[in-house]
Amino acid sequence: MPNTHARAVDTWSPLYFLASVGAGGLAVSFFMYLMFWVPHPGRAVPVVEDIASHLGSADVVTIAMVALAMAGIAVFGAFNLGLLVWNLRRVPAFTRSERGASLLASNAETQLMAMPLALAMSVNVGFILGLVFVPGLWSVVEVLFPLAIAAFALIGGLALRQVGRFLGRVIGSGGFDCRTNNSFAQLLPAFTFAMIGVGLAAPGAMSATLSTAGISIVLSTFFMVAAVVIALVGLVLGVRAMMEHGVAVEQAPTLLIVVPITTVLGILAMRQGHGLHVHFASHGTAGDMLVLLSRLLSLEVLFLLFGMTILRATGYLKRFVFGSETSAGAYALICPGVALSVMLHFWINKGLVAAGVVTKFGVAYWALGAVALAAQLAMIWLFVVLHRRHFMASPVPVPATAAN
């Protein structure tokens, strides 16, 4: 049967930026292989020189793992950047259209926050691509860190401007429809600020220059606080509306958005903690890290159970993933699964292994790691399914009677 679902090019909305974000998240999930399975002494992250050195004495299984990781990073990194450009080209025409004007006058105006979210994700992916494929990058990294901070600051300024315009309209003159806020759609700005914050925190964890690390920690803290405040407000407003009106079915995937927000903020906190340890003599213990990551993972599991329960109750997957209907919001399903996979890698390695609870590369290590790999594989499958539905569909045939 031909694939004749509505095409993204014909029904574009800002939520299609989530396709780029999802691809970027999958690239990050492959980087976890290198992060925790390839030694990188003296550096917070592995670089191409570490990978080459490790392969020099590696067995066939290790070589295959590294090859798979690098291929995954390259493929999904390319999807991330390609989808970002594809979406950016459609923004001007959309904002000038009647659909764009309607969106800008409604609760859905915050969907535009998907654009700075995708931009921030792509900067993070670009850094990973550089680490894995550009020899000698680490020798000039202290020059690149200030540029990265500037890039994230600019994206942060764009995001703040968009949020300010939305709040100025709905609070300054009213117009926010609480009745139709029956989802967690208003948490998208929190996800955006968290992504900007985690990018800003990277120099704090990796730079050898105290001033660079200090600026990184301060700026990332601002966006971390902004993300937490907006998330808390959005949760309260969303739950209140859902309890009265039920969930908006097409926005049901937003019930899982707490999962990627939690993972991103968790990585942000770990990056800040490492920078504070190296530069400012602030020392945490392995037990502290285990407790922090266990709490974050517990929160994610709770929201995954909650979200999947509602998705099942509303029949969302049958309609928008396996059925005849299409929705750009379906791409919001990829980020939670990827975020769970990434969080599990950190929980296992920075939590359980670092605290001595689990032996690295032991039976328990791989048993737990298999859950992270399963989540990653499921999200790769989902990305392929959604990409085929939204980007490879043939135009929907128009009946002859309708054409007349």
GROMACS .gro file of C-alpha atoms in nm:
model
  404
    1MET     CA    1   0.000   0.000   0.000
    2PRO     CA    2   0.136   0.347  -0.081
    3ASN     CA    3   0.217   0.579   0.207
    4THR     CA    4  -0.041   0.854   0.158
    5HIS     CA    5  -0.047   1.025   0.497
    6ALA     CA    6  -0.050   1.403   0.517
    7ARG     CA    7   0.301   1.529   0.449
    8ALA     CA    8   0.505   1.755   0.676
    9VAL     CA    9   0.573   1.989   0.385
   10ASP     CA   10   0.198   2.045   0.342
   11THR     CA   11   0.098   2.068   0.710
   12TRP     CA   12   0.406   2.230   0.864
   13SER     CA   13   0.395   2.364   1.219
   14PRO     CA   14   0.672   2.464   1.463
   15LEU     CA   15   0.640   2.125   1.631
   16TYR     CA   16   0.826   1.974   1.335
   17PHE     CA   17   1.141   2.117   1.494
   18LEU     CA   18   1.099   1.825   1.735
   19ALA     CA   19   1.202   1.593   1.451
   20SER     CA   20   1.541   1.765   1.452
   21VAL     CA   21   1.555   1.752   1.832
   22GLY     CA   22   1.473   1.380   1.833
   23ALA     CA   23   1.745   1.305   1.580
   24GLY     CA   24   1.991   1.506   1.788
   25GLY     CA   25   1.894   1.312   2.098
   26LEU     CA   26   1.959   0.984   1.917
   27ALA     CA   27   2.305   1.110   1.817
   28VAL     CA   28   2.373   1.188   2.186
   29SER     CA   29   2.253   0.839   2.284
   30PHE     CA   30   2.520   0.684   2.059
   31PHE     CA   31   2.782   0.914   2.212
   32MET     CA   32   2.706   0.745   2.546
   33TYR     CA   33   2.882   0.432   2.412
   34LEU     CA   34   3.203   0.628   2.368
   35MET     CA   35   3.154   0.833   2.684
   36PHE     CA   36   3.142   0.532   2.915
   37TRP     CA   37   3.306   0.248   2.723
   38VAL     CA   38   3.614   0.422   2.577
   39PRO     CA   39   3.884   0.540   2.824
   40HIS     CA   40   3.959   0.913   2.805
   41PRO     CA   41   4.213   0.989   3.081
   42GLY     CA   42   4.262   1.355   3.162
   43ARG     CA   43   3.950   1.464   2.976
   44ALA     CA   44   3.583   1.487   3.074
   45VAL     CA   45   3.477   1.351   2.734
   46PRO     CA   46   3.636   1.122   2.473
   47VAL     CA   47   3.787   1.269   2.157
   48VAL     CA   48   3.894   1.112   1.830
   49GLU     CA   49   4.248   1.056   1.963
   50ASP     CA   50   4.110   0.858   2.259
   51ILE     CA   51   3.901   0.648   2.023
   52ALA     CA   52   4.198   0.575   1.793
   53SER     CA   53   4.419   0.483   2.089
   54HIS     CA   54   4.156   0.249   2.229
   55LEU     CA   55   4.103   0.076   1.895
   56GLY     CA   56   4.476   0.001   1.872
   57SER     CA   57   4.444  -0.279   2.128
   58ALA     CA   58   4.072  -0.354   2.100
   59ASP     CA   59   3.902  -0.683   2.021
   60VAL     CA   60   3.648  -0.738   1.745
   61VAL     CA   61   3.348  -0.667   1.971
   62THR     CA   62   3.493  -0.335   2.087
   63ILE     CA   63   3.578  -0.233   1.731
   64ALA     CA   64   3.220  -0.311   1.625
   65MET     CA   65   3.083  -0.109   1.919
   66VAL     CA   66   3.294   0.194   1.832
   67ALA     CA   67   3.205   0.166   1.463
   68LEU     CA   68   2.834   0.147   1.551
   69ALA     CA   69   2.858   0.447   1.782
   70MET     CA   70   3.040   0.659   1.526
   71ALA     CA   71   2.798   0.558   1.251
   72GLY     CA   72   2.499   0.640   1.473
   73ILE     CA   73   2.643   0.979   1.563
   74ALA     CA   74   2.715   1.057   1.198
   75VAL     CA   75   2.375   0.944   1.065
   76PHE     CA   76   2.156   1.107   1.329
   77GLY     CA   77   2.382   1.411   1.345
   78ALA     CA   78   2.319   1.457   0.973
   79PHE     CA   79   1.943   1.414   1.027
   80ASN     CA   80   1.955   1.666   1.311
   81LEU     CA   81   2.124   1.937   1.107
   82GLY     CA   82   1.931   1.864   0.788
   83LEU     CA   83   1.593   1.876   0.962
   84LEU     CA   84   1.695   2.195   1.144
   85VAL     CA   85   1.768   2.372   0.814
   86TRP     CA   86   1.451   2.231   0.656
   87ASN     CA   87   1.241   2.369   0.941
   88LEU     CA   88   1.413   2.708   0.957
   89ARG     CA   89   1.335   2.768   0.591
   90ARG     CA   90   0.962   2.732   0.662
   91VAL     CA   91   0.934   2.969   0.957
   92PRO     CA   92   0.903   3.304   0.768
   93ALA     CA   93   0.622   3.189   0.539
   94PHE     CA   94   0.436   3.025   0.826
   95THR     CA   95   0.443   3.332   1.051
   96ARG     CA   96   0.300   3.541   0.764
   97SER     CA   97   0.019   3.294   0.695
   98GLU     CA   98  -0.330   3.282   0.844
   99ARG     CA   99  -0.239   2.963   1.032
  100GLY     CA  100   0.066   3.137   1.175
  101ALA     CA  101  -0.133   3.442   1.282
  102SER     CA  102  -0.389   3.216   1.450
  103LEU     CA  103  -0.117   3.029   1.636
  104LEU     CA  104   0.046   3.352   1.755
  105ALA     CA  105  -0.285   3.464   1.903
  106SER     CA  106  -0.350   3.142   2.096
  107ASN     CA  107  -0.207   2.925   2.374
  108ALA     CA  108  -0.008   2.746   2.105
  109GLU     CA  109   0.224   3.045   2.053
  110THR     CA  110   0.473   2.866   2.281
  111GLN     CA  111   0.516   2.605   2.007
  112LEU     CA  112   0.762   2.855   1.855
  113MET     CA  113   0.993   2.768   2.145
  114ALA     CA  114   1.066   2.448   1.957
  115MET     CA  115   1.291   2.657   1.729
  116PRO     CA  116   1.546   2.772   1.994
  117LEU     CA  117   1.520   2.422   2.144
  118ALA     CA  118   1.628   2.273   1.812
  119LEU     CA  119   1.901   2.535   1.767
  120ALA     CA  120   2.046   2.457   2.111
  121MET     CA  121   2.032   2.083   2.046
  122SER     CA  122   2.214   2.129   1.715
  123VAL     CA  123   2.495   2.326   1.880
  124ASN     CA  124   2.536   2.038   2.127
  125VAL     CA  125   2.534   1.785   1.841
  126GLY     CA  126   2.787   1.992   1.648
  127PHE     CA  127   3.022   1.977   1.948
  128ILE     CA  128   2.985   1.598   1.964
  129LEU     CA  129   3.054   1.566   1.591
  130GLY     CA  130   3.368   1.773   1.640
  131LEU     CA  131   3.489   1.560   1.932
  132VAL     CA  132   3.437   1.234   1.745
  133PHE     CA  133   3.547   1.325   1.393
  134VAL     CA  134   3.784   1.625   1.405
  135PRO     CA  135   4.146   1.543   1.501
  136GLY     CA  136   4.320   1.800   1.720
  137LEU     CA  137   3.998   1.973   1.826
  138TRP     CA  138   4.087   1.948   2.195
  139SER     CA  139   4.403   2.152   2.138
  140VAL     CA  140   4.192   2.458   2.051
  141VAL     CA  141   3.896   2.384   2.276
  142GLU     CA  142   3.971   2.678   2.510
  143VAL     CA  143   3.915   2.908   2.211
  144LEU     CA  144   3.593   2.729   2.120
  145PHE     CA  145   3.436   2.740   2.466
  146PRO     CA  146   3.379   3.119   2.469
  147LEU     CA  147   3.231   3.091   2.120
  148ALA     CA  148   2.998   2.816   2.241
  149ILE     CA  149   2.891   3.030   2.538
  150ALA     CA  150   2.819   3.319   2.301
  151ALA     CA  151   2.615   3.092   2.070
  152PHE     CA  152   2.404   2.957   2.354
  153ALA     CA  153   2.361   3.307   2.498
  154LEU     CA  154   2.224   3.427   2.163
  155ILE     CA  155   1.984   3.133   2.147
  156GLY     CA  156   1.887   3.206   2.506
  157GLY     CA  157   1.814   3.566   2.414
  158LEU     CA  158   1.587   3.448   2.131
  159ALA     CA  159   1.405   3.213   2.368
  160LEU     CA  160   1.360   3.483   2.633
  161ARG     CA  161   1.224   3.721   2.369
  162GLN     CA  162   0.970   3.463   2.255
  163VAL     CA  163   0.858   3.385   2.610
  164GLY     CA  164   0.842   3.755   2.691
  165ARG     CA  165   0.620   3.823   2.391
  166PHE     CA  166   0.386   3.540   2.491
  167LEU     CA  167   0.365   3.642   2.859
  168GLY     CA  168   0.326   4.008   2.769
  169ARG     CA  169   0.023   3.919   2.557
  170VAL     CA  170  -0.153   3.670   2.783
  171ILE     CA  171  -0.082   3.844   3.114
  172GLY     CA  172  -0.072   4.202   2.995
  173SER     CA  173  -0.405   4.183   2.810
  174GLY     CA  174  -0.546   3.839   2.889
  175GLY     CA  175  -0.646   3.579   2.636
  176PHE     CA  176  -0.491   3.261   2.776
  177ASP     CA  177  -0.752   2.986   2.748
  178CYS     CA  178  -0.718   2.771   3.059
  179ARG     CA  179  -0.990   2.537   2.934
  180THR     CA  180  -0.781   2.429   2.633
  181ASN     CA  181  -0.459   2.407   2.836
  182ASN     CA  182  -0.539   2.044   2.919
  183SER     CA  183  -0.190   1.905   2.852
  184PHE     CA  184   0.171   1.981   2.938
  185ALA     CA  185   0.224   2.179   2.617
  186GLN     CA  186   0.323   2.486   2.820
  187LEU     CA  187   0.630   2.297   2.948
  188LEU     CA  188   0.799   2.330   2.607
  189PRO     CA  189   0.966   2.660   2.711
  190ALA     CA  190   1.106   2.480   3.018
  191PHE     CA  191   1.257   2.213   2.791
  192THR     CA  192   1.408   2.487   2.575
  193PHE     CA  193   1.565   2.670   2.870
  194ALA     CA  194   1.699   2.341   3.008
  195MET     CA  195   1.862   2.259   2.673
  196ILE     CA  196   2.023   2.603   2.656
  197GLY     CA  197   2.139   2.566   3.015
  198VAL     CA  198   2.301   2.227   2.962
  199GLY     CA  199   2.492   2.364   2.664
  200LEU     CA  200   2.609   2.662   2.868
  201ALA     CA  201   2.721   2.426   3.146
  202ALA     CA  202   2.955   2.227   2.921
  203PRO     CA  203   3.252   2.472   2.946
  204GLY     CA  204   3.205   2.471   3.323
  205ALA     CA  205   3.277   2.098   3.327
  206MET     CA  206   3.548   2.087   3.059
  207SER     CA  207   3.735   2.419   3.052
  208ALA     CA  208   4.069   2.453   3.228
  209THR     CA  209   4.021   2.830   3.248
  210LEU     CA  210   3.862   2.941   3.573
  211SER     CA  211   3.692   3.251   3.430
  212THR     CA  212   3.539   3.051   3.145
  213ALA     CA  213   3.414   2.787   3.386
  214GLY     CA  214   3.276   3.050   3.623
  215ILE     CA  215   3.083   3.233   3.351
  216SER     CA  216   2.952   2.900   3.226
  217ILE     CA  217   2.825   2.798   3.570
  218VAL     CA  218   2.658   3.135   3.636
  219LEU     CA  219   2.480   3.156   3.300
  220SER     CA  220   2.371   2.793   3.304
  221THR     CA  221   2.229   2.843   3.653
  222PHE     CA  222   2.006   3.124   3.525
  223PHE     CA  223   1.853   2.902   3.257
  224MET     CA  224   1.827   2.608   3.497
  225VAL     CA  225   1.622   2.821   3.737
  226ALA     CA  226   1.408   2.953   3.451
  227ALA     CA  227   1.340   2.596   3.335
  228VAL     CA  228   1.241   2.479   3.685
  229VAL     CA  229   1.008   2.775   3.748
  230ILE     CA  230   0.831   2.742   3.413
  231ALA     CA  231   0.802   2.364   3.453
  232LEU     CA  232   0.641   2.394   3.794
  233VAL     CA  233   0.391   2.656   3.677
  234GLY     CA  234   0.312   2.458   3.362
  235LEU     CA  235   0.258   2.138   3.559
  236VAL     CA  236   0.010   2.302   3.795
  237LEU     CA  237  -0.186   2.471   3.516
  238GLY     CA  238  -0.187   2.160   3.300
  239VAL     CA  239  -0.298   1.919   3.571
  240ARG     CA  240  -0.574   2.161   3.678
  241ALA     CA  241  -0.716   2.177   3.324
  242MET     CA  242  -0.683   1.803   3.261
  243MET     CA  243  -0.861   1.714   3.585
  244GLU     CA  244  -1.160   1.921   3.471
  245HIS     CA  245  -1.167   1.868   3.094
  246GLY     CA  246  -0.956   1.558   3.030
  247VAL     CA  247  -0.642   1.558   2.821
  248ALA     CA  248  -0.631   1.707   2.470
  249VAL     CA  249  -0.571   1.384   2.282
  250GLU     CA  250  -0.345   1.526   2.010
  251GLN     CA  251  -0.126   1.683   2.279
  252ALA     CA  252  -0.107   1.368   2.493
  253PRO     CA  253   0.267   1.312   2.418
  254THR     CA  254   0.341   1.631   2.613
  255LEU     CA  255   0.262   1.435   2.931
  256LEU     CA  256   0.605   1.274   2.887
  257ILE     CA  257   0.799   1.599   2.848
  258VAL     CA  258   0.907   1.596   3.212
  259VAL     CA  259   1.136   1.302   3.126
  260PRO     CA  260   1.370   1.487   2.885
  261ILE     CA  261   1.357   1.800   3.103
  262THR     CA  262   1.473   1.590   3.400
  263THR     CA  263   1.756   1.426   3.206
  264VAL     CA  264   1.883   1.754   3.064
  265LEU     CA  265   1.870   1.929   3.403
  266GLY     CA  266   2.042   1.628   3.560
  267ILE     CA  267   2.331   1.649   3.312
  268LEU     CA  268   2.342   2.025   3.371
  269ALA     CA  269   2.376   1.966   3.747
  270MET     CA  270   2.650   1.707   3.695
  271ARG     CA  271   2.843   1.941   3.466
  272GLN     CA  272   2.819   2.220   3.720
  273GLY     CA  273   2.922   1.984   3.998
  274HIS     CA  274   3.233   1.877   3.809
  275GLY     CA  275   3.329   2.238   3.736
  276LEU     CA  276   3.277   2.336   4.099
  277HIS     CA  277   3.493   2.042   4.207
  278VAL     CA  278   3.780   2.124   3.970
  279HIS     CA  279   3.786   2.503   4.004
  280PHE     CA  280   3.617   2.592   4.333
  281ALA     CA  281   3.701   2.305   4.571
  282SER     CA  282   3.338   2.202   4.609
  283HIS     CA  283   3.346   1.827   4.663
  284GLY     CA  284   3.054   1.586   4.646
  285THR     CA  285   3.071   1.214   4.721
  286ALA     CA  286   2.987   0.913   4.506
  287GLY     CA  287   2.695   0.845   4.738
  288ASP     CA  288   2.559   1.196   4.680
  289MET     CA  289   2.568   1.139   4.306
  290LEU     CA  290   2.400   0.800   4.336
  291VAL     CA  291   2.115   0.948   4.538
  292LEU     CA  292   2.072   1.243   4.299
  293LEU     CA  293   2.061   1.025   3.989
  294SER     CA  294   1.831   0.771   4.157
  295ARG     CA  295   1.586   1.047   4.247
  296LEU     CA  296   1.591   1.185   3.894
  297LEU     CA  297   1.546   0.839   3.741
  298SER     CA  298   1.258   0.768   3.980
  299LEU     CA  299   1.086   1.089   3.868
  300GLU     CA  300   1.128   0.989   3.506
  301VAL     CA  301   0.987   0.641   3.559
  302LEU     CA  302   0.683   0.784   3.738
  303PHE     CA  303   0.607   1.026   3.455
  304LEU     CA  304   0.668   0.755   3.195
  305LEU     CA  305   0.414   0.531   3.368
  306PHE     CA  306   0.170   0.822   3.393
  307GLY     CA  307   0.216   0.930   3.032
  308MET     CA  308   0.196   0.580   2.883
  309THR     CA  309  -0.120   0.512   3.084
  310ILE     CA  310  -0.289   0.818   2.933
  311LEU     CA  311  -0.159   0.743   2.582
  312ARG     CA  312  -0.311   0.398   2.608
  313ALA     CA  313  -0.639   0.531   2.747
  314THR     CA  314  -0.676   0.784   2.464
  315GLY     CA  315  -0.565   0.548   2.188
  316TYR     CA  316  -0.304   0.800   2.076
  317LEU     CA  317  -0.060   0.547   1.931
  318LYS     CA  318  -0.331   0.369   1.734
  319ARG     CA  319  -0.442   0.699   1.581
  320PHE     CA  320  -0.123   0.899   1.522
  321VAL     CA  321   0.157   0.640   1.500
  322PHE     CA  322  -0.009   0.330   1.355
  323GLY     CA  323  -0.337   0.472   1.223
  324SER     CA  324  -0.441   0.704   0.943
  325GLU     CA  325  -0.402   1.034   1.131
  326THR     CA  326  -0.082   1.238   1.147
  327SER     CA  327   0.036   1.491   1.402
  328ALA     CA  328   0.366   1.674   1.426
  329GLY     CA  329   0.336   1.635   1.803
  330ALA     CA  330   0.407   1.262   1.765
  331TYR     CA  331   0.776   1.353   1.742
  332ALA     CA  332   0.751   1.450   2.109
  333LEU     CA  333   0.742   1.077   2.183
  334ILE     CA  334   1.107   1.032   2.079
  335CYS     CA  335   1.267   1.264   2.334
  336PRO     CA  336   1.139   1.083   2.646
  337GLY     CA  337   1.267   0.744   2.532
  338VAL     CA  338   1.604   0.886   2.435
  339ALA     CA  339   1.622   1.079   2.763
  340LEU     CA  340   1.550   0.762   2.961
  341SER     CA  341   1.827   0.577   2.775
  342VAL     CA  342   2.078   0.857   2.842
  343MET     CA  343   1.978   0.887   3.208
  344LEU     CA  344   2.020   0.512   3.255
  345HIS     CA  345   2.375   0.533   3.120
  346PHE     CA  346   2.459   0.806   3.370
  347TRP     CA  347   2.282   0.630   3.657
  348ILE     CA  348   2.469   0.305   3.589
  349ASN     CA  349   2.814   0.458   3.535
  350LYS     CA  350   2.820   0.777   3.744
  351GLY     CA  351   2.589   0.634   4.010
  352LEU     CA  352   2.608   0.259   4.063
  353VAL     CA  353   2.960   0.195   3.932
  354ALA     CA  354   3.115   0.504   4.089
  355ALA     CA  355   2.962   0.414   4.426
  356GLY     CA  356   3.084   0.055   4.404
  357VAL     CA  357   2.735  -0.096   4.390
  358VAL     CA  358   2.791  -0.254   4.047
  359THR     CA  359   3.112  -0.370   3.881
  360LYS     CA  360   3.179  -0.211   3.543
  361PHE     CA  361   3.132  -0.456   3.254
  362GLY     CA  362   2.998  -0.722   3.492
  363VAL     CA  363   2.676  -0.921   3.449
  364ALA     CA  364   2.461  -0.671   3.641
  365TYR     CA  365   2.618  -0.384   3.448
  366TRP     CA  366   2.519  -0.528   3.112
  367ALA     CA  367   2.177  -0.640   3.236
  368LEU     CA  368   2.094  -0.283   3.337
  369GLY     CA  369   2.263  -0.143   3.027
  370ALA     CA  370   2.039  -0.364   2.812
  371VAL     CA  371   1.740  -0.157   2.929
  372ALA     CA  372   1.911   0.161   2.807
  373LEU     CA  373   1.993  -0.003   2.474
  374ALA     CA  374   1.636  -0.131   2.436
  375ALA     CA  375   1.497   0.219   2.491
  376GLN     CA  376   1.739   0.357   2.233
  377LEU     CA  377   1.646   0.092   1.975
  378ALA     CA  378   1.276   0.157   2.030
  379MET     CA  379   1.327   0.528   1.965
  380ILE     CA  380   1.530   0.460   1.649
  381TRP     CA  381   1.240   0.248   1.524
  382LEU     CA  382   0.992   0.522   1.615
  383PHE     CA  383   1.201   0.786   1.438
  384VAL     CA  384   1.207   0.574   1.121
  385VAL     CA  385   0.830   0.514   1.138
  386LEU     CA  386   0.751   0.882   1.190
  387HIS     CA  387   1.000   0.997   0.925
  388ARG     CA  388   0.837   0.768   0.672
  389ARG     CA  389   0.487   0.889   0.764
  390HIS     CA  390   0.566   1.260   0.765
  391PHE     CA  391   0.850   1.307   0.517
  392MET     CA  392   0.821   1.022   0.267
  393ALA     CA  393   0.447   1.015   0.211
  394SER     CA  394   0.287   1.066  -0.129
  395PRO     CA  395   0.035   1.350  -0.160
  396VAL     CA  396  -0.307   1.247  -0.031
  397PRO     CA  397  -0.527   1.179  -0.338
  398VAL     CA  398  -0.810   1.429  -0.388
  399PRO     CA  399  -1.140   1.263  -0.492
  400ALA     CA  400  -1.276   1.373  -0.828
  401THR     CA  401  -1.597   1.505  -0.670
  402ALA     CA  402  -1.397   1.724  -0.432
  403ALA     CA  403  -1.184   1.854  -0.717
  404ASN     CA  404  -1.495   1.962  -0.902
   0.00000   0.00000   0.00000
